[in-house]
Amino acid sequence: MQKIEHIGIAVKSLASSVPLFEKLFNTNCYKTEKVDSEKVNTAFFKQGETKIELLESTDPDGVIARFIEKKGEGMHHIAFDVVDIEAEMERLKKEGFKLLNDKPKEGADNKMVCFLHPKNTNGVLIELCMEKVQK
Ligand code: ZN
């Protein structure tokens, strides 16, 4: 794993959270994107090398909606850059970590992603992400 690529924050509403974070960071949101596979709308900010991803559920049964129901809004996951996501998934599986998906899946911002089960990682939801190769 390499540097922190982004930190994911679960919010109820991008309409109210985007202006809030724009004020907080004193910078504009540079991108919003709907990710159907995750049932979320995302909004991205860049602070130095690190991105912040705000996540709003598009479905009352989506993972973000359920997360907010249980824990409230706030820190949701930490994403790390990986060079070879399949190799990293294989390595982590061998180490006994549980992966939430068997194959890398489409994430926001041109990434292939995989999540680790937070039960094996002291409650921290970790995302591996790899920049998709341009075809
Ligand atoms: Zn993420």
CSV table of N, CA, C and O and ligand atoms in Angstrom, one decimal:
chain,number,residue,atom,x,y,z
A,1,MET,N,0.8,-1.2,0.0
A,1,MET,CA,0.0,0.0,0.0
A,1,MET,C,0.9,1.2,0.0
A,1,MET,O,1.9,1.2,0.6
A,2,GLN,N,0.4,2.3,-0.7
A,2,GLN,CA,1.1,3.5,-0.7
A,2,GLN,C,0.4,4.6,0.0
A,2,GLN,O,-0.2,4.4,1.1
A,3,LYS,N,0.5,5.8,-0.5
A,3,LYS,CA,0.0,7.0,0.3
A,3,LYS,C,-1.6,6.9,0.4
A,3,LYS,O,-2.2,6.2,-0.3
A,4,ILE,N,-2.1,7.7,1.4
A,4,ILE,CA,-3.5,7.8,1.5
A,4,ILE,C,-4.0,8.6,0.2
A,4,ILE,O,-3.5,9.7,-0.1
A,5,GLU,N,-4.9,7.9,-0.5
A,5,GLU,CA,-5.4,8.5,-1.7
A,5,GLU,C,-6.5,9.5,-1.4
A,5,GLU,O,-6.6,10.6,-1.9
A,6,HIS,N,-7.4,9.0,-0.6
A,6,HIS,CA,-8.5,9.9,-0.1
A,6,HIS,C,-9.1,9.4,1.2
A,6,HIS,O,-8.9,8.3,1.6
A,7,ILE,N,-9.8,10.3,1.8
A,7,ILE,CA,-10.6,9.9,3.0
A,7,ILE,C,-12.1,10.1,2.7
A,7,ILE,O,-12.4,11.1,2.1
A,8,GLY,N,-12.9,9.1,3.0
A,8,GLY,CA,-14.3,9.2,2.6
A,8,GLY,C,-15.1,9.6,3.9
A,8,GLY,O,-14.9,9.1,5.0
A,9,ILE,N,-16.0,10.5,3.6
A,9,ILE,CA,-16.9,11.0,4.7
A,9,ILE,C,-18.3,10.9,4.3
A,9,ILE,O,-18.7,11.3,3.2
A,10,ALA,N,-19.1,10.2,5.2
A,10,ALA,CA,-20.5,10.0,4.9
A,10,ALA,C,-21.3,11.2,5.3
A,10,ALA,O,-21.2,11.7,6.4
A,11,VAL,N,-22.1,11.7,4.4
A,11,VAL,CA,-23.0,12.9,4.7
A,11,VAL,C,-24.4,12.6,4.2
A,11,VAL,O,-24.7,11.8,3.3
A,12,LYS,N,-25.3,13.3,4.9
A,12,LYS,CA,-26.7,13.1,4.5
A,12,LYS,C,-27.1,13.8,3.2
A,12,LYS,O,-27.8,13.3,2.4
A,13,SER,N,-26.5,15.0,3.0
A,13,SER,CA,-26.8,15.8,1.9
A,13,SER,C,-25.6,16.5,1.3
A,13,SER,O,-25.0,17.3,2.0
A,14,LEU,N,-25.3,16.2,0.0
A,14,LEU,CA,-24.2,17.0,-0.6
A,14,LEU,C,-24.6,18.4,-0.8
A,14,LEU,O,-23.8,19.3,-0.7
A,15,ALA,N,-25.9,18.7,-1.0
A,15,ALA,CA,-26.4,20.1,-1.2
A,15,ALA,C,-26.0,20.9,0.0
A,15,ALA,O,-25.6,22.1,-0.2
A,16,SER,N,-26.0,20.4,1.2
A,16,SER,CA,-25.6,21.2,2.3
A,16,SER,C,-24.2,21.0,2.7
A,16,SER,O,-23.5,21.9,3.3
A,17,SER,N,-23.6,19.8,2.5
A,17,SER,CA,-22.2,19.5,2.9
A,17,SER,C,-21.2,20.1,2.0
A,17,SER,O,-20.1,20.5,2.4
A,18,VAL,N,-21.5,20.2,0.7
A,18,VAL,CA,-20.5,20.7,-0.2
A,18,VAL,C,-20.1,22.2,0.1
A,18,VAL,O,-19.0,22.5,0.3
A,19,PRO,N,-21.2,23.1,0.3
A,19,PRO,CA,-20.8,24.4,0.7
A,19,PRO,C,-20.1,24.5,2.1
A,19,PRO,O,-19.2,25.3,2.2
A,20,LEU,N,-20.5,23.6,3.0
A,20,LEU,CA,-19.8,23.6,4.3
A,20,LEU,C,-18.3,23.3,4.1
A,20,LEU,O,-17.5,24.0,4.7
A,21,PHE,N,-18.0,22.2,3.4
A,21,PHE,CA,-16.6,21.9,3.2
A,21,PHE,C,-15.8,22.9,2.3
A,21,PHE,O,-14.6,23.0,2.5
A,22,GLU,N,-16.5,23.5,1.4
A,22,GLU,CA,-15.9,24.6,0.6
A,22,GLU,C,-15.4,25.7,1.6
A,22,GLU,O,-14.4,26.3,1.4
A,23,LYS,N,-16.3,26.0,2.5
A,23,LYS,CA,-15.9,27.0,3.5
A,23,LYS,C,-14.8,26.5,4.4
A,23,LYS,O,-13.8,27.3,4.7
A,24,LEU,N,-14.9,25.3,4.9
A,24,LEU,CA,-13.9,24.7,5.7
A,24,LEU,C,-12.5,24.7,5.1
A,24,LEU,O,-11.5,25.1,5.7
A,25,PHE,N,-12.4,24.2,3.8
A,25,PHE,CA,-11.2,24.1,3.1
A,25,PHE,C,-10.7,25.3,2.4
A,25,PHE,O,-9.6,25.4,1.9
A,26,ASN,N,-11.7,26.3,2.3
A,26,ASN,CA,-11.4,27.5,1.5
A,26,ASN,C,-11.0,27.1,0.0
A,26,ASN,O,-10.1,27.7,-0.5
A,27,THR,N,-11.7,26.1,-0.5
A,27,THR,CA,-11.4,25.7,-1.9
A,27,THR,C,-12.7,25.1,-2.4
A,27,THR,O,-13.6,24.7,-1.7
A,28,ASN,N,-12.8,25.1,-3.8
A,28,ASN,CA,-14.1,24.6,-4.4
A,28,ASN,C,-14.0,23.1,-4.6
A,28,ASN,O,-12.9,22.5,-4.9
A,29,CYS,N,-15.1,22.5,-4.5
A,29,CYS,CA,-15.3,21.1,-4.9
A,29,CYS,C,-14.9,21.0,-6.3
A,29,CYS,O,-15.4,21.8,-7.1
A,30,TYR,N,-14.0,20.0,-6.7
A,30,TYR,CA,-13.6,20.0,-8.1
A,30,TYR,C,-14.3,19.0,-9.0
A,30,TYR,O,-14.2,19.0,-10.2
A,31,LYS,N,-15.1,18.2,-8.3
A,31,LYS,CA,-15.7,17.1,-9.1
A,31,LYS,C,-16.9,16.5,-8.4
A,31,LYS,O,-16.7,16.2,-7.2
A,32,THR,N,-18.0,16.2,-9.0
A,32,THR,CA,-19.0,15.4,-8.4
A,32,THR,C,-19.3,14.3,-9.4
A,32,THR,O,-19.1,14.4,-10.6
A,33,GLU,N,-19.6,13.1,-8.8
A,33,GLU,CA,-19.8,11.9,-9.7
A,33,GLU,C,-20.8,11.0,-9.0
A,33,GLU,O,-20.7,10.7,-7.8
A,34,LYS,N,-21.7,10.4,-9.8
A,34,LYS,CA,-22.6,9.4,-9.3
A,34,LYS,C,-22.0,8.0,-9.5
A,34,LYS,O,-21.5,7.8,-10.6
A,35,VAL,N,-21.9,7.2,-8.5
A,35,VAL,CA,-21.3,5.9,-8.6
A,35,VAL,C,-22.4,4.8,-8.4
A,35,VAL,O,-22.8,4.6,-7.3
A,36,ASP,N,-23.0,4.3,-9.5
A,36,ASP,CA,-24.1,3.4,-9.4
A,36,ASP,C,-23.8,2.2,-8.6
A,36,ASP,O,-24.7,1.7,-7.9
A,37,SER,N,-22.6,1.6,-8.8
A,37,SER,CA,-22.3,0.3,-8.2
A,37,SER,C,-22.3,0.5,-6.6
A,37,SER,O,-22.6,-0.5,-5.9
A,38,GLU,N,-22.1,1.7,-6.1
A,38,GLU,CA,-22.1,1.9,-4.7
A,38,GLU,C,-23.3,2.6,-4.2
A,38,GLU,O,-23.5,2.9,-3.0
A,39,LYS,N,-24.2,3.0,-5.1
A,39,LYS,CA,-25.4,3.8,-4.8
A,39,LYS,C,-25.1,5.0,-4.0
A,39,LYS,O,-25.6,5.3,-3.0
A,40,VAL,N,-24.1,5.8,-4.6
A,40,VAL,CA,-23.7,7.1,-3.9
A,40,VAL,C,-23.5,8.2,-5.0
A,40,VAL,O,-23.2,7.9,-6.1
A,41,ASN,N,-23.7,9.4,-4.5
A,41,ASN,CA,-23.2,10.6,-5.2
A,41,ASN,C,-22.0,11.0,-4.4
A,41,ASN,O,-22.0,11.0,-3.2
A,42,THR,N,-20.9,11.3,-5.1
A,42,THR,CA,-19.7,11.7,-4.5
A,42,THR,C,-19.3,13.2,-4.9
A,42,THR,O,-19.7,13.6,-5.9
A,43,ALA,N,-18.6,13.8,-4.0
A,43,ALA,CA,-18.1,15.1,-4.3
A,43,ALA,C,-16.6,15.2,-3.8
A,43,ALA,O,-16.4,14.7,-2.6
A,44,PHE,N,-15.7,15.7,-4.6
A,44,PHE,CA,-14.3,15.6,-4.3
A,44,PHE,C,-13.7,16.9,-4.0
A,44,PHE,O,-14.0,17.9,-4.7
A,45,PHE,N,-12.8,17.0,-3.0
A,45,PHE,CA,-12.0,18.1,-2.7
A,45,PHE,C,-10.6,17.7,-2.7
A,45,PHE,O,-10.2,16.5,-2.4
A,46,LYS,N,-9.7,18.6,-3.0
A,46,LYS,CA,-8.2,18.3,-3.0
A,46,LYS,C,-7.6,19.2,-2.0
A,46,LYS,O,-7.7,20.4,-2.1
A,47,GLN,N,-6.9,18.6,-1.0
A,47,GLN,CA,-6.1,19.3,0.0
A,47,GLN,C,-4.7,18.8,-0.1
A,47,GLN,O,-4.4,17.8,0.4
A,48,GLY,N,-3.8,19.6,-0.8
A,48,GLY,CA,-2.5,19.1,-1.0
A,48,GLY,C,-2.5,17.9,-1.8
A,48,GLY,O,-3.2,17.8,-2.8
A,49,GLU,N,-1.8,16.8,-1.3
A,49,GLU,CA,-1.8,15.6,-2.0
A,49,GLU,C,-3.0,14.7,-1.8
A,49,GLU,O,-3.2,13.7,-2.5
A,50,THR,N,-3.8,15.1,-0.8
A,50,THR,CA,-4.9,14.2,-0.4
A,50,THR,C,-6.2,14.7,-0.8
A,50,THR,O,-6.5,15.8,-0.8
A,51,LYS,N,-7.1,13.7,-1.2
A,51,LYS,CA,-8.4,14.1,-1.6
A,51,LYS,C,-9.4,13.7,-0.5
A,51,LYS,O,-9.1,12.8,0.3
A,52,ILE,N,-10.4,14.4,-0.4
A,52,ILE,CA,-11.5,14.2,0.5
A,52,ILE,C,-12.7,13.9,-0.4
A,52,ILE,O,-13.1,14.6,-1.3
A,53,GLU,N,-13.4,12.7,-0.1
A,53,GLU,CA,-14.5,12.3,-0.8
A,53,GLU,C,-15.8,12.4,0.1
A,53,GLU,O,-15.8,11.7,1.1
A,54,LEU,N,-16.7,13.2,-0.3
A,54,LEU,CA,-18.0,13.2,0.5
A,54,LEU,C,-18.9,12.2,-0.2
A,54,LEU,O,-19.0,12.2,-1.5
A,55,LEU,N,-19.6,11.4,0.6
A,55,LEU,CA,-20.5,10.4,0.0
A,55,LEU,C,-21.9,10.6,0.5
A,55,LEU,O,-22.2,10.7,1.7
A,56,GLU,N,-22.9,10.7,-0.4
A,56,GLU,CA,-24.3,10.8,-0.1
A,56,GLU,C,-25.0,9.6,-0.7
A,56,GLU,O,-24.7,9.3,-1.9
A,57,SER,N,-25.9,9.0,0.0
A,57,SER,CA,-26.6,7.8,-0.5
A,57,SER,C,-27.6,8.2,-1.6
A,57,SER,O,-28.3,9.2,-1.4
A,58,THR,N,-27.8,7.4,-2.6
A,58,THR,CA,-28.8,7.6,-3.6
A,58,THR,C,-30.0,6.7,-3.3
A,58,THR,O,-30.9,6.6,-4.1
A,59,ASP,N,-29.8,5.8,-2.3
A,59,ASP,CA,-30.8,4.8,-2.1
A,59,ASP,C,-30.9,4.6,-0.5
A,59,ASP,O,-29.9,4.5,0.2
A,60,PRO,N,-32.2,4.6,0.0
A,60,PRO,CA,-32.4,4.4,1.4
A,60,PRO,C,-31.8,3.1,2.0
A,60,PRO,O,-31.5,3.0,3.2
A,61,ASP,N,-31.5,2.1,1.1
A,61,ASP,CA,-31.0,0.9,1.6
A,61,ASP,C,-29.5,0.8,1.2
A,61,ASP,O,-28.9,-0.3,1.4
A,62,GLY,N,-28.9,1.8,0.7
A,62,GLY,CA,-27.5,1.8,0.3
A,62,GLY,C,-26.6,1.7,1.5
A,62,GLY,O,-27.0,2.0,2.6
A,63,VAL,N,-25.3,1.4,1.3
A,63,VAL,CA,-24.4,1.2,2.4
A,63,VAL,C,-24.2,2.5,3.2
A,63,VAL,O,-24.0,2.5,4.4
A,64,ILE,N,-24.2,3.7,2.5
A,64,ILE,CA,-24.0,4.9,3.1
A,64,ILE,C,-25.2,5.3,4.0
A,64,ILE,O,-25.1,5.8,5.1
A,65,ALA,N,-26.4,5.1,3.4
A,65,ALA,CA,-27.6,5.3,4.2
A,65,ALA,C,-27.6,4.5,5.5
A,65,ALA,O,-27.9,5.0,6.6
A,66,ARG,N,-27.2,3.2,5.4
A,66,ARG,CA,-27.2,2.3,6.5
A,66,ARG,C,-26.2,2.7,7.5
A,66,ARG,O,-26.4,2.7,8.7
A,67,PHE,N,-25.0,3.2,7.0
A,67,PHE,CA,-23.9,3.6,7.9
A,67,PHE,C,-24.4,4.8,8.7
A,67,PHE,O,-24.2,4.9,9.9
A,68,ILE,N,-25.0,5.8,8.1
A,68,ILE,CA,-25.5,7.0,8.8
A,68,ILE,C,-26.6,6.7,9.8
A,68,ILE,O,-26.6,7.2,10.9
A,69,GLU,N,-27.4,5.7,9.4
A,69,GLU,CA,-28.5,5.3,10.4
A,69,GLU,C,-27.9,4.8,11.6
A,69,GLU,O,-28.3,5.0,12.7
A,70,LYS,N,-26.8,4.0,11.5
A,70,LYS,CA,-26.2,3.3,12.6
A,70,LYS,C,-25.3,4.2,13.4
A,70,LYS,O,-25.3,4.3,14.6
A,71,LYS,N,-24.4,5.0,12.7
A,71,LYS,CA,-23.3,5.7,13.3
A,71,LYS,C,-23.4,7.2,13.2
A,71,LYS,O,-22.7,7.9,13.8
A,72,GLY,N,-24.3,7.7,12.4
A,72,GLY,CA,-24.4,9.1,12.1
A,72,GLY,C,-23.4,9.5,11.0
A,72,GLY,O,-22.6,8.7,10.5
A,73,GLU,N,-23.5,10.8,10.6
A,73,GLU,CA,-22.5,11.3,9.6
A,73,GLU,C,-21.1,11.3,10.2
A,73,GLU,O,-20.9,11.3,11.4
A,74,GLY,N,-20.2,11.2,9.2
A,74,GLY,CA,-18.8,11.3,9.7
A,74,GLY,C,-17.8,10.4,8.9
A,74,GLY,O,-18.2,9.9,7.8
A,75,MET,N,-16.6,10.2,9.4
A,75,MET,CA,-15.6,9.5,8.8
A,75,MET,C,-16.1,8.1,8.4
A,75,MET,O,-16.6,7.4,9.2
A,76,HIS,N,-15.9,7.7,7.1
A,76,HIS,CA,-16.4,6.5,6.7
A,76,HIS,C,-15.3,5.5,6.3
A,76,HIS,O,-15.3,4.3,6.7
A,77,HIS,N,-14.4,5.9,5.5
A,77,HIS,CA,-13.3,5.0,5.1
A,77,HIS,C,-12.0,5.8,4.8
A,77,HIS,O,-12.0,7.0,4.5
A,78,ILE,N,-10.9,5.1,4.8
A,78,ILE,CA,-9.6,5.6,4.3
A,78,ILE,C,-9.2,4.8,3.1
A,78,ILE,O,-9.2,3.5,3.2
A,79,ALA,N,-8.8,5.5,2.1
A,79,ALA,CA,-8.4,4.8,0.8
A,79,ALA,C,-6.9,4.9,0.6
A,79,ALA,O,-6.4,6.0,0.7
A,80,PHE,N,-6.3,3.8,0.3
A,80,PHE,CA,-4.8,3.8,0.0
A,80,PHE,C,-4.6,3.5,-1.5
A,80,PHE,O,-5.3,2.6,-2.0
A,81,ASP,N,-3.6,4.2,-2.0
A,81,ASP,CA,-3.2,3.9,-3.4
A,81,ASP,C,-2.5,2.5,-3.4
A,81,ASP,O,-1.7,2.2,-2.5
A,82,VAL,N,-2.8,1.7,-4.4
A,82,VAL,CA,-2.0,0.5,-4.7
A,82,VAL,C,-1.6,0.5,-6.1
A,82,VAL,O,-2.3,1.0,-7.0
A,83,VAL,N,-0.4,-0.2,-6.4
A,83,VAL,CA,0.1,-0.3,-7.8
A,83,VAL,C,-0.6,-1.4,-8.5
A,83,VAL,O,-1.0,-1.2,-9.7
A,84,ASP,N,-0.8,-2.5,-7.8
A,84,ASP,CA,-1.4,-3.7,-8.5
A,84,ASP,C,-2.5,-4.2,-7.5
A,84,ASP,O,-2.2,-4.9,-6.5
A,85,ILE,N,-3.7,-3.8,-7.8
A,85,ILE,CA,-4.8,-4.1,-6.8
A,85,ILE,C,-5.0,-5.6,-6.6
A,85,ILE,O,-5.2,-6.1,-5.5
A,86,GLU,N,-4.9,-6.4,-7.7
A,86,GLU,CA,-5.1,-7.8,-7.6
A,86,GLU,C,-4.1,-8.5,-6.8
A,86,GLU,O,-4.4,-9.4,-5.9
A,87,ALA,N,-2.8,-8.1,-6.9
A,87,ALA,CA,-1.7,-8.7,-6.1
A,87,ALA,C,-1.9,-8.3,-4.7
A,87,ALA,O,-1.7,-9.1,-3.8
A,88,GLU,N,-2.3,-7.1,-4.4
A,88,GLU,CA,-2.5,-6.6,-3.0
A,88,GLU,C,-3.7,-7.3,-2.4
A,88,GLU,O,-3.6,-7.7,-1.2
A,89,MET,N,-4.7,-7.6,-3.1
A,89,MET,CA,-5.9,-8.3,-2.6
A,89,MET,C,-5.5,-9.7,-2.3
A,89,MET,O,-5.8,-10.3,-1.2
A,90,GLU,N,-4.7,-10.3,-3.1
A,90,GLU,CA,-4.2,-11.7,-2.9
A,90,GLU,C,-3.3,-11.7,-1.6
A,90,GLU,O,-3.5,-12.6,-0.8
A,91,ARG,N,-2.4,-10.8,-1.5
A,91,ARG,CA,-1.5,-10.7,-0.3
A,91,ARG,C,-2.4,-10.6,1.0
A,91,ARG,O,-2.1,-11.3,1.9
A,92,LEU,N,-3.3,-9.7,1.0
A,92,LEU,CA,-4.2,-9.5,2.2
A,92,LEU,C,-5.0,-10.7,2.5
A,92,LEU,O,-5.2,-11.0,3.7
A,93,LYS,N,-5.5,-11.3,1.5
A,93,LYS,CA,-6.3,-12.6,1.7
A,93,LYS,C,-5.4,-13.6,2.4
A,93,LYS,O,-5.9,-14.3,3.4
A,94,LYS,N,-4.2,-13.8,1.9
A,94,LYS,CA,-3.3,-14.7,2.5
A,94,LYS,C,-3.0,-14.4,4.0
A,94,LYS,O,-2.7,-15.3,4.8
A,95,GLU,N,-3.0,-13.1,4.3
A,95,GLU,CA,-2.7,-12.6,5.6
A,95,GLU,C,-3.9,-12.8,6.5
A,95,GLU,O,-3.9,-12.5,7.7
A,96,GLY,N,-5.0,-13.2,6.0
A,96,GLY,CA,-6.2,-13.5,6.8
A,96,GLY,C,-7.2,-12.4,6.8
A,96,GLY,O,-8.2,-12.4,7.6
A,97,PHE,N,-7.0,-11.3,6.0
A,97,PHE,CA,-8.0,-10.2,6.0
A,97,PHE,C,-9.2,-10.7,5.1
A,97,PHE,O,-9.0,-11.4,4.1
A,98,LYS,N,-10.4,-10.2,5.5
A,98,LYS,CA,-11.5,-10.5,4.7
A,98,LYS,C,-11.8,-9.3,3.7
A,98,LYS,O,-11.9,-8.2,4.1
A,99,LEU,N,-12.0,-9.6,2.5
A,99,LEU,CA,-12.3,-8.6,1.5
A,99,LEU,C,-13.8,-8.6,1.2
A,99,LEU,O,-14.4,-9.6,1.2
A,100,LEU,N,-14.3,-7.4,1.0
A,100,LEU,CA,-15.7,-7.2,0.8
A,100,LEU,C,-16.1,-7.5,-0.6
A,100,LEU,O,-17.3,-7.7,-0.9
A,101,ASN,N,-15.2,-7.5,-1.5
A,101,ASN,CA,-15.5,-8.0,-2.9
A,101,ASN,C,-14.3,-8.8,-3.4
A,101,ASN,O,-13.2,-8.6,-3.1
A,102,ASP,N,-14.7,-9.9,-4.2
A,102,ASP,CA,-13.7,-10.8,-4.7
A,102,ASP,C,-12.9,-10.2,-5.8
A,102,ASP,O,-11.7,-10.6,-6.0
A,103,LYS,N,-13.5,-9.4,-6.6
A,103,LYS,CA,-12.8,-8.8,-7.7
A,103,LYS,C,-12.8,-7.3,-7.6
A,103,LYS,O,-13.8,-6.7,-7.0
A,104,PRO,N,-11.8,-6.6,-8.1
A,104,PRO,CA,-11.8,-5.1,-8.0
A,104,PRO,C,-13.1,-4.6,-8.7
A,104,PRO,O,-13.5,-5.2,-9.7
A,105,LYS,N,-13.7,-3.5,-8.2
A,105,LYS,CA,-14.9,-3.0,-8.9
A,105,LYS,C,-14.7,-1.5,-9.2
A,105,LYS,O,-13.8,-0.9,-8.6
A,106,GLU,N,-15.5,-1.0,-10.0
A,106,GLU,CA,-15.5,0.4,-10.5
A,106,GLU,C,-15.7,1.3,-9.3
A,106,GLU,O,-16.8,1.2,-8.6
A,107,GLY,N,-14.8,2.2,-9.0
A,107,GLY,CA,-15.1,3.2,-8.0
A,107,GLY,C,-15.2,4.6,-8.7
A,107,GLY,O,-15.2,4.7,-9.9
A,108,ALA,N,-15.3,5.6,-7.8
A,108,ALA,CA,-15.4,7.0,-8.4
A,108,ALA,C,-14.0,7.4,-8.8
A,108,ALA,O,-13.0,6.8,-8.5
A,109,ASP,N,-13.9,8.5,-9.6
A,109,ASP,CA,-12.7,9.1,-10.0
A,109,ASP,C,-11.7,8.2,-10.7
A,109,ASP,O,-10.5,8.2,-10.5
A,110,ASN,N,-12.3,7.4,-11.7
A,110,ASN,CA,-11.4,6.6,-12.5
A,110,ASN,C,-10.6,5.6,-11.8
A,110,ASN,O,-9.4,5.4,-12.1
A,111,LYS,N,-11.2,4.9,-10.8
A,111,LYS,CA,-10.4,4.0,-10.0
A,111,LYS,C,-11.0,2.6,-10.0
A,111,LYS,O,-12.3,2.5,-10.2
A,112,MET,N,-10.2,1.6,-9.8
A,112,MET,CA,-10.7,0.3,-9.5
A,112,MET,C,-10.5,0.1,-8.0
A,112,MET,O,-9.4,0.5,-7.5
A,113,VAL,N,-11.5,-0.4,-7.3
A,113,VAL,CA,-11.4,-0.4,-5.8
A,113,VAL,C,-11.8,-1.7,-5.2
A,113,VAL,O,-12.4,-2.6,-5.8
A,114,CYS,N,-11.3,-1.9,-4.0
A,114,CYS,CA,-11.7,-3.1,-3.2
A,114,CYS,C,-11.7,-2.6,-1.7
A,114,CYS,O,-10.9,-1.9,-1.3
A,115,PHE,N,-12.8,-3.1,-1.0
A,115,PHE,CA,-12.9,-2.7,0.5
A,115,PHE,C,-12.5,-3.9,1.3
A,115,PHE,O,-12.8,-5.1,0.9
A,116,LEU,N,-11.9,-3.6,2.5
A,116,LEU,CA,-11.6,-4.7,3.5
A,116,LEU,C,-12.7,-4.7,4.5
A,116,LEU,O,-13.2,-3.6,4.9
A,117,HIS,N,-13.0,-5.9,5.0
A,117,HIS,CA,-14.0,-5.9,6.1
A,117,HIS,C,-13.5,-5.3,7.4
A,117,HIS,O,-12.4,-5.6,7.9
A,118,PRO,N,-14.2,-4.3,7.9
A,118,PRO,CA,-13.7,-3.5,9.1
A,118,PRO,C,-13.6,-4.4,10.3
A,118,PRO,O,-12.9,-4.0,11.3
A,119,LYS,N,-14.2,-5.6,10.4
A,119,LYS,CA,-14.1,-6.4,11.5
A,119,LYS,C,-12.7,-6.9,11.8
A,119,LYS,O,-12.2,-7.1,12.9
A,120,ASN,N,-11.9,-7.0,10.7
A,120,ASN,CA,-10.5,-7.5,10.8
A,120,ASN,C,-9.5,-6.3,10.9
A,120,ASN,O,-8.3,-6.6,11.0
A,121,THR,N,-10.0,-5.1,10.9
A,121,THR,CA,-9.1,-4.0,10.8
A,121,THR,C,-9.4,-3.0,11.9
A,121,THR,O,-9.4,-1.7,11.7
A,122,ASN,N,-9.7,-3.5,13.1
A,122,ASN,CA,-10.0,-2.6,14.2
A,122,ASN,C,-11.1,-1.6,14.0
A,122,ASN,O,-11.1,-0.4,14.4
A,123,GLY,N,-12.1,-2.0,13.1
A,123,GLY,CA,-13.2,-1.1,12.9
A,123,GLY,C,-13.0,0.0,11.8
A,123,GLY,O,-13.9,0.8,11.6
A,124,VAL,N,-11.8,0.0,11.2
A,124,VAL,CA,-11.5,1.0,10.2
A,124,VAL,C,-11.8,0.4,8.8
A,124,VAL,O,-11.3,-0.7,8.5
A,125,LEU,N,-12.7,1.0,8.1
A,125,LEU,CA,-13.0,0.6,6.8
A,125,LEU,C,-11.9,1.1,5.8
A,125,LEU,O,-11.7,2.3,5.7
A,126,ILE,N,-11.2,0.1,5.2
A,126,ILE,CA,-10.1,0.5,4.3
A,126,ILE,C,-10.4,0.1,2.9
A,126,ILE,O,-11.0,-0.9,2.6
A,127,GLU,N,-10.1,1.0,2.0
A,127,GLU,CA,-10.3,0.9,0.6
A,127,GLU,C,-9.0,0.8,-0.1
A,127,GLU,O,-8.1,1.7,0.2
A,128,LEU,N,-8.8,-0.1,-1.0
A,128,LEU,CA,-7.6,-0.1,-1.9
A,128,LEU,C,-8.1,0.5,-3.2
A,128,LEU,O,-9.2,0.3,-3.6
A,129,CYS,N,-7.3,1.4,-3.7
A,129,CYS,CA,-7.7,1.9,-5.0
A,129,CYS,C,-6.5,2.1,-6.0
A,129,CYS,O,-5.4,2.4,-5.6
A,130,MET,N,-6.8,1.8,-7.2
A,130,MET,CA,-5.8,1.8,-8.2
A,130,MET,C,-6.3,2.6,-9.4
A,130,MET,O,-7.4,2.4,-9.9
A,131,GLU,N,-5.5,3.5,-9.9
A,131,GLU,CA,-5.9,4.3,-11.1
A,131,GLU,C,-6.1,3.3,-12.2
A,131,GLU,O,-5.3,2.5,-12.5
A,132,LYS,N,-7.3,3.5,-12.9
A,132,LYS,CA,-7.6,2.7,-14.1
A,132,LYS,C,-6.7,3.1,-15.2
A,132,LYS,O,-6.4,4.2,-15.5
A,133,VAL,N,-6.2,2.0,-15.9
A,133,VAL,CA,-5.4,2.3,-17.1
A,133,VAL,C,-6.2,2.8,-18.2
A,133,VAL,O,-7.3,2.3,-18.5
A,134,GLN,N,-5.8,3.9,-18.8
A,134,GLN,CA,-6.5,4.5,-19.9
A,134,GLN,C,-6.4,3.6,-21.1
A,134,GLN,O,-5.4,3.1,-21.5
A,135,LYS,N,-7.6,3.4,-21.7
A,135,LYS,CA,-7.6,2.5,-22.9
A,135,LYS,C,-7.8,3.3,-24.2
A,135,LYS,O,-8.3,4.4,-24.1
B,1,ZN,ZN,-13.5,6.0,-1.4
